[in-house]
């Protein structure tokens, strides 16, 4: 019980520190939403006066109180899940903007994470079981090669060759311009078609970690006494590989998978930006471009809380599965 209480206190302290940093960091950035708006107006050839600046400040509802008062109001609003209005989208609340973008990221990144985990784990099991074979060499070298590609670079390559040069996939967007998002087969098919390239980018670049991790776990587990005992008793190779080796070697990968699911909500900012995908990543870039503090804070808070909750649950699960952890 002391272990779980200690983890609970650590979770609350970490959450408070993350919430406070979430308030401070956007205010340390140079510029302001007013300056960003004035710069766009000036670039468009419009005359910028002091009256224009004042009108934009009133329109955006920028706070003029002290930082302490802003921090107090910020904590109160978070406790009530009130994030205010976004500066980046006209007449739209932060909550509505995030709720509109979150499903796209959850489906794209969540599905890509599951596919990469399942495929990478199975390849790692096979490569570890057939270690030092030709298949093991191909899987290991191939995984290492693709892991060296940054996601944005691979995304640009796919976009150039498959989108721009051969016109096999759309260049940008989550669906065809003009289409209305709705739960119909035609729209869902269109959305899947637009998500193939960003999904392939995420799967290929994250596959290597699962493959190499599972392969190494398999090789370490193969040296255990109970595996040698199973081989000495003449059990079938498939039984030993799946029930004796892979089952025990899977635990570290499952832990990593849980943490990866916690990061799903953060999406992949650069990949979404490259493909113009309407998810949380693109929304975050829009908020940064416009110095949109309320939207930035809400997105950062969402990403941080999802990660902290996942880590907290993994800690509790470890303490429940392995009593030795509770004694540390």
Short mmCIF file of C-alpha atoms in Angstrom, two decimals:
data_model
loop_
_atom_site.label_atom_id
_atom_site.label_comp_id
_atom_site.label_asym_id
_atom_site.label_seq_id
_atom_site.Cartn_x
_atom_site.Cartn_y
_atom_site.Cartn_z
CA UNK A 1 0.00 0.00 0.00
CA UNK A 2 2.92 2.36 0.78
CA UNK A 3 4.27 1.81 -2.73
CA UNK A 4 0.98 2.81 -4.37
CA UNK A 5 0.61 5.85 -2.06
CA UNK A 6 4.16 6.98 -2.91
CA UNK A 7 3.45 6.65 -6.60
CA UNK A 8 0.23 8.62 -6.19
CA UNK A 9 2.03 11.50 -4.43
CA UNK A 10 4.77 11.51 -7.08
CA UNK A 11 2.11 11.60 -9.79
CA UNK A 12 0.42 14.64 -8.23
CA UNK A 13 3.71 16.52 -7.77
CA UNK A 14 4.77 15.78 -11.33
CA UNK A 15 1.36 16.86 -12.61
CA UNK A 16 1.60 20.18 -10.73
CA UNK A 17 5.12 20.80 -12.10
CA UNK A 18 3.97 20.00 -15.64
CA UNK A 19 0.94 22.29 -15.33
CA UNK A 20 3.13 25.14 -14.04
CA UNK A 21 5.70 24.70 -16.81
CA UNK A 22 2.82 24.64 -19.26
CA UNK A 23 1.90 28.12 -18.03
CA UNK A 24 5.44 29.52 -18.01
CA UNK A 25 7.00 28.20 -21.23
CA UNK A 26 4.64 29.85 -23.79
CA UNK A 27 5.21 33.20 -22.06
CA UNK A 28 8.96 32.87 -22.48
CA UNK A 29 8.58 32.68 -26.25
CA UNK A 30 9.47 35.85 -28.15
CA UNK A 31 6.60 37.85 -29.67
CA UNK A 32 2.89 37.84 -28.90
CA UNK A 33 -0.36 37.05 -30.75
CA UNK A 34 -0.85 40.77 -31.34
CA UNK A 35 2.57 41.14 -32.96
CA UNK A 36 1.93 38.07 -35.12
CA UNK A 37 -1.41 39.51 -36.30
CA UNK A 38 0.10 42.95 -36.95
CA UNK A 39 2.93 41.36 -38.94
CA UNK A 40 0.41 39.54 -41.15
CA UNK A 41 -1.55 42.76 -41.70
CA UNK A 42 1.63 44.69 -42.56
CA UNK A 43 2.72 41.92 -44.95
CA UNK A 44 -0.66 42.24 -46.67
CA UNK A 45 -0.08 45.93 -47.30
CA UNK A 46 -2.47 47.25 -44.63
CA UNK A 47 -1.59 50.28 -42.53
CA UNK A 48 -0.94 49.39 -38.90
CA UNK A 49 -1.72 52.07 -36.32
CA UNK A 50 -1.93 52.19 -32.54
CA UNK A 51 -5.73 52.04 -32.85
CA UNK A 52 -5.39 48.87 -34.92
CA UNK A 53 -3.17 47.32 -32.26
CA UNK A 54 -5.63 48.24 -29.50
CA UNK A 55 -8.56 46.82 -31.51
CA UNK A 56 -6.74 43.52 -32.01
CA UNK A 57 -5.91 43.31 -28.30
CA UNK A 58 -9.60 43.77 -27.44
CA UNK A 59 -10.65 41.28 -30.11
CA UNK A 60 -8.23 38.62 -28.83
CA UNK A 61 -9.10 39.33 -25.21
CA UNK A 62 -5.47 39.43 -24.11
CA UNK A 63 -4.96 39.62 -20.34
CA UNK A 64 -3.37 42.75 -18.85
CA UNK A 65 -3.20 41.51 -15.27
CA UNK A 66 -0.04 40.39 -13.45
CA UNK A 67 1.49 36.97 -14.00
CA UNK A 68 0.40 35.80 -10.54
CA UNK A 69 -3.21 36.70 -11.27
CA UNK A 70 -2.96 35.00 -14.67
CA UNK A 71 -1.48 31.91 -13.01
CA UNK A 72 -4.28 31.79 -10.43
CA UNK A 73 -6.94 32.17 -13.12
CA UNK A 74 -5.14 29.56 -15.21
CA UNK A 75 -5.28 26.97 -12.39
CA UNK A 76 -8.94 27.74 -11.68
CA UNK A 77 -9.89 27.43 -15.35
CA UNK A 78 -8.00 24.15 -15.73
CA UNK A 79 -9.77 22.69 -12.72
CA UNK A 80 -13.05 23.57 -14.48
CA UNK A 81 -11.80 22.41 -17.93
CA UNK A 82 -12.26 25.91 -19.32
CA UNK A 83 -9.54 26.80 -21.82
CA UNK A 84 -11.02 29.96 -23.36
CA UNK A 85 -11.16 31.00 -27.01
CA UNK A 86 -8.46 30.33 -29.57
CA UNK A 87 -6.77 33.23 -31.36
CA UNK A 88 -6.02 31.09 -34.41
CA UNK A 89 -9.57 30.21 -35.52
CA UNK A 90 -12.30 32.84 -35.58
CA UNK A 91 -15.12 32.42 -33.05
CA UNK A 92 -14.01 28.96 -31.91
CA UNK A 93 -13.23 27.72 -28.43
CA UNK A 94 -10.04 25.86 -27.61
CA UNK A 95 -11.99 22.81 -26.48
CA UNK A 96 -13.92 22.63 -29.77
CA UNK A 97 -10.73 23.04 -31.84
CA UNK A 98 -9.03 20.20 -29.96
CA UNK A 99 -12.09 17.94 -30.08
CA UNK A 100 -12.25 18.48 -33.85
CA UNK A 101 -8.58 17.59 -34.39
CA UNK A 102 -8.10 14.82 -31.80
CA UNK A 103 -10.05 12.04 -33.63
CA UNK A 104 -7.83 12.42 -36.71
CA UNK A 105 -4.66 12.03 -34.66
CA UNK A 106 -6.03 9.24 -32.49
CA UNK A 107 -7.04 7.18 -35.53
CA UNK A 108 -3.88 7.86 -37.56
CA UNK A 109 -1.22 7.60 -34.84
CA UNK A 110 -3.10 5.02 -32.77
CA UNK A 111 -3.59 2.67 -35.72
CA UNK A 112 0.00 3.19 -36.89
CA UNK A 113 1.32 2.43 -33.40
CA UNK A 114 -0.68 -0.80 -33.13
CA UNK A 115 0.36 -1.96 -36.61
CA UNK A 116 4.03 -1.16 -35.94
CA UNK A 117 3.95 -2.91 -32.56
CA UNK A 118 2.29 -6.11 -33.81
CA UNK A 119 4.37 -6.34 -36.99
CA UNK A 120 7.64 -5.41 -35.27
CA UNK A 121 7.07 -7.84 -32.41
CA UNK A 122 6.29 -10.75 -34.74
CA UNK A 123 9.34 -10.00 -36.90
CA UNK A 124 11.47 -9.73 -33.75
CA UNK A 125 10.19 -13.12 -32.51
CA UNK A 126 11.02 -14.77 -35.81
CA UNK A 127 14.43 -13.08 -36.15
CA UNK A 128 15.36 -13.95 -32.56
CA UNK A 129 14.29 -17.57 -32.95
CA UNK A 130 16.15 -17.87 -36.29
CA UNK A 131 19.14 -15.88 -35.03
CA UNK A 132 22.24 -15.74 -37.26
CA UNK A 133 20.19 -16.94 -40.22
CA UNK A 134 19.69 -15.06 -43.50
CA UNK A 135 16.22 -13.94 -42.40
CA UNK A 136 17.66 -12.59 -39.17
CA UNK A 137 20.29 -10.61 -41.10
CA UNK A 138 17.72 -9.15 -43.51
CA UNK A 139 15.32 -8.16 -40.71
CA UNK A 140 18.07 -6.70 -38.50
CA UNK A 141 19.86 -4.76 -41.23
CA UNK A 142 16.58 -3.58 -42.76
CA UNK A 143 15.28 -2.38 -39.40
CA UNK A 144 18.53 -0.57 -38.63
CA UNK A 145 18.50 1.06 -42.07
CA UNK A 146 14.96 2.42 -41.80
CA UNK A 147 15.45 3.48 -38.18
CA UNK A 148 18.13 5.88 -39.43
CA UNK A 149 15.50 7.79 -41.47
CA UNK A 150 13.96 10.75 -39.62
CA UNK A 151 10.15 10.57 -40.06
CA UNK A 152 9.95 13.94 -41.79
CA UNK A 153 12.63 12.93 -44.34
CA UNK A 154 10.92 9.65 -45.21
CA UNK A 155 7.60 11.51 -45.40
CA UNK A 156 9.06 13.98 -47.89
CA UNK A 157 10.45 11.12 -50.01
CA UNK A 158 7.10 9.32 -50.09
CA UNK A 159 5.30 12.56 -50.84
CA UNK A 160 7.61 13.40 -53.74
CA UNK A 161 7.68 10.00 -55.43
CA UNK A 162 4.23 8.55 -54.69
CA UNK A 163 2.30 11.82 -54.50
CA UNK A 164 3.98 14.36 -56.76
CA UNK A 165 5.83 12.28 -59.36
CA UNK A 166 3.53 9.26 -59.87
CA UNK A 167 0.22 10.73 -58.57
CA UNK A 168 -0.66 7.56 -56.65
CA UNK A 169 -1.71 9.37 -53.46
CA UNK A 170 -2.96 12.87 -52.58
CA UNK A 171 -0.39 15.49 -51.68
CA UNK A 172 -2.10 17.00 -48.67
CA UNK A 173 -5.14 16.91 -46.38
CA UNK A 174 -7.15 14.34 -44.48
CA UNK A 175 -9.91 14.15 -47.11
CA UNK A 176 -10.84 15.60 -50.51
CA UNK A 177 -11.41 19.39 -50.36
CA UNK A 178 -15.11 20.18 -50.34
CA UNK A 179 -16.13 16.86 -48.76
CA UNK A 180 -18.15 17.03 -45.56
CA UNK A 181 -16.86 14.82 -42.70
CA UNK A 182 -19.52 12.21 -41.96
CA UNK A 183 -19.80 8.51 -41.12
CA UNK A 184 -20.36 7.18 -44.62
CA UNK A 185 -18.37 4.53 -46.48
CA UNK A 186 -17.43 6.95 -49.23
CA UNK A 187 -16.03 9.53 -46.82
CA UNK A 188 -14.27 6.92 -44.64
CA UNK A 189 -12.70 5.39 -47.77
CA UNK A 190 -11.55 8.85 -48.85
CA UNK A 191 -10.07 9.50 -45.38
CA UNK A 192 -8.24 6.15 -45.37
CA UNK A 193 -6.86 6.90 -48.86
CA UNK A 194 -5.50 10.25 -47.64
CA UNK A 195 -3.96 8.68 -44.52
CA UNK A 196 -1.96 5.93 -46.25
CA UNK A 197 1.23 7.95 -46.77
CA UNK A 198 1.42 9.50 -43.26
CA UNK A 199 0.55 6.12 -41.73
CA UNK A 200 3.25 4.37 -43.78
CA UNK A 201 5.77 6.99 -42.64
CA UNK A 202 4.94 6.45 -38.99
CA UNK A 203 4.90 2.64 -39.23
CA UNK A 204 8.18 2.29 -41.12
CA UNK A 205 10.14 4.69 -38.91
CA UNK A 206 8.86 3.21 -35.63
CA UNK A 207 9.00 -0.46 -36.66
CA UNK A 208 12.72 -0.87 -36.00
CA UNK A 209 12.47 -0.24 -32.26
CA UNK A 210 9.92 -3.03 -31.79
CA UNK A 211 11.86 -5.46 -34.03
CA UNK A 212 15.26 -4.95 -32.42
CA UNK A 213 13.88 -4.84 -28.88
CA UNK A 214 11.92 -8.07 -29.29
CA UNK A 215 14.81 -9.83 -31.04
CA UNK A 216 17.22 -8.98 -28.23
CA UNK A 217 14.72 -10.08 -25.58
CA UNK A 218 14.20 -13.36 -27.43
CA UNK A 219 17.94 -14.07 -27.58
CA UNK A 220 18.37 -13.34 -23.87
CA UNK A 221 15.42 -15.56 -22.96
CA UNK A 222 16.69 -18.42 -25.13
CA UNK A 223 19.55 -18.91 -22.64
CA UNK A 224 17.22 -19.53 -19.68
CA UNK A 225 17.23 -22.95 -18.03
CA UNK A 226 13.53 -23.61 -18.57
CA UNK A 227 14.02 -23.21 -22.33
CA UNK A 228 16.86 -25.72 -22.33
CA UNK A 229 14.70 -28.03 -20.24
CA UNK A 230 11.85 -27.75 -22.76
CA UNK A 231 14.22 -28.53 -25.62
CA UNK A 232 15.61 -31.51 -23.72
CA UNK A 233 12.07 -32.86 -23.30
CA UNK A 234 11.57 -32.81 -27.06
CA UNK A 235 8.85 -30.16 -27.30
CA UNK A 236 8.08 -28.80 -30.75
CA UNK A 237 10.01 -25.72 -31.88
CA UNK A 238 6.83 -23.69 -32.36
CA UNK A 239 5.67 -24.49 -28.83
CA UNK A 240 9.00 -23.48 -27.31
CA UNK A 241 9.26 -20.32 -29.43
CA UNK A 242 5.77 -19.02 -28.75
CA UNK A 243 4.82 -20.33 -25.30
CA UNK A 244 8.18 -20.47 -23.54
CA UNK A 245 10.38 -17.80 -25.13
CA UNK A 246 8.18 -15.16 -26.80
CA UNK A 247 5.70 -15.08 -23.94
CA UNK A 248 8.38 -14.13 -21.39
CA UNK A 249 10.35 -11.92 -23.77
CA UNK A 250 7.23 -9.89 -24.57
CA UNK A 251 6.94 -8.06 -21.23
CA UNK A 252 9.43 -5.22 -21.95
CA UNK A 253 7.80 -4.61 -25.34
CA UNK A 254 4.36 -4.46 -23.73
CA UNK A 255 5.66 -1.81 -21.32
CA UNK A 256 7.02 0.18 -24.24
CA UNK A 257 3.71 -0.24 -26.06
CA UNK A 258 1.84 1.24 -23.09
CA UNK A 259 4.11 4.29 -23.10
CA UNK A 260 3.73 4.60 -26.86
CA UNK A 261 -0.06 4.66 -26.47
CA UNK A 262 0.35 7.49 -23.97
CA UNK A 263 2.17 9.49 -26.63
CA UNK A 264 -0.51 8.89 -29.26
CA UNK A 265 -2.44 12.05 -28.41
CA UNK A 266 0.67 14.11 -29.13
CA UNK A 267 0.67 12.68 -32.59
CA UNK A 268 3.61 13.37 -34.83
CA UNK A 269 3.84 17.10 -35.37
CA UNK A 270 6.24 17.10 -38.30
CA UNK A 271 4.55 14.23 -40.14
CA UNK A 272 1.12 15.85 -39.82
CA UNK A 273 2.61 19.15 -40.95
CA UNK A 274 4.28 17.63 -44.03
CA UNK A 275 1.09 15.93 -45.17
CA UNK A 276 -1.24 18.77 -44.12
CA UNK A 277 -3.12 16.30 -41.94
CA UNK A 278 -5.84 17.94 -39.79
CA UNK A 279 -4.70 16.49 -36.45
CA UNK A 280 -3.34 17.73 -33.13
CA UNK A 281 0.15 18.19 -34.59
CA UNK A 282 -1.04 20.58 -37.29
CA UNK A 283 -3.18 22.41 -34.74
CA UNK A 284 -0.16 22.82 -32.48
CA UNK A 285 1.92 24.31 -35.30
CA UNK A 286 -0.91 26.72 -36.08
CA UNK A 287 -1.01 27.76 -32.43
CA UNK A 288 2.75 28.33 -32.33
CA UNK A 289 2.67 30.42 -35.52
CA UNK A 290 -0.03 32.67 -34.03
CA UNK A 291 1.38 32.78 -30.47
CA UNK A 292 -1.93 31.31 -29.44
CA UNK A 293 -1.24 30.78 -25.70
CA UNK A 294 -4.62 29.25 -24.75
CA UNK A 295 -4.49 26.70 -27.56
CA UNK A 296 -0.81 25.88 -26.99
CA UNK A 297 -1.34 25.43 -23.27
CA UNK A 298 -4.35 23.18 -23.74
CA UNK A 299 -2.54 20.95 -26.27
CA UNK A 300 0.63 20.72 -24.18
CA UNK A 301 -1.46 19.96 -21.13
CA UNK A 302 -3.36 17.23 -22.96
CA UNK A 303 -0.13 15.62 -24.17
CA UNK A 304 1.52 15.85 -20.75
CA UNK A 305 -1.43 14.49 -18.80
CA UNK A 306 -1.90 11.56 -21.17
CA UNK A 307 1.78 10.62 -20.76
CA UNK A 308 1.75 11.04 -16.98
CA UNK A 309 -1.41 8.97 -16.58
CA UNK A 310 0.05 6.21 -18.75
CA UNK A 311 3.33 6.14 -16.79
CA UNK A 312 1.40 6.13 -13.51
CA UNK A 313 -0.75 3.18 -14.63
CA UNK A 314 2.35 1.29 -15.83
CA UNK A 315 4.00 1.87 -12.43
CA UNK A 316 0.93 0.54 -10.64
CA UNK A 317 0.77 -2.45 -12.96
CA UNK A 318 4.44 -3.26 -12.36
CA UNK A 319 3.94 -3.07 -8.62
CA UNK A 320 1.02 -5.45 -8.87
CA UNK A 321 2.75 -7.92 -11.22
CA UNK A 322 6.14 -7.99 -9.46
CA UNK A 323 6.07 -7.70 -5.64
CA UNK A 324 9.86 -7.10 -5.59
CA UNK A 325 9.29 -3.67 -7.15
CA UNK A 326 7.23 -2.57 -4.14
CA UNK A 327 10.17 -3.26 -1.82
CA UNK A 328 12.57 -0.88 -3.60
#
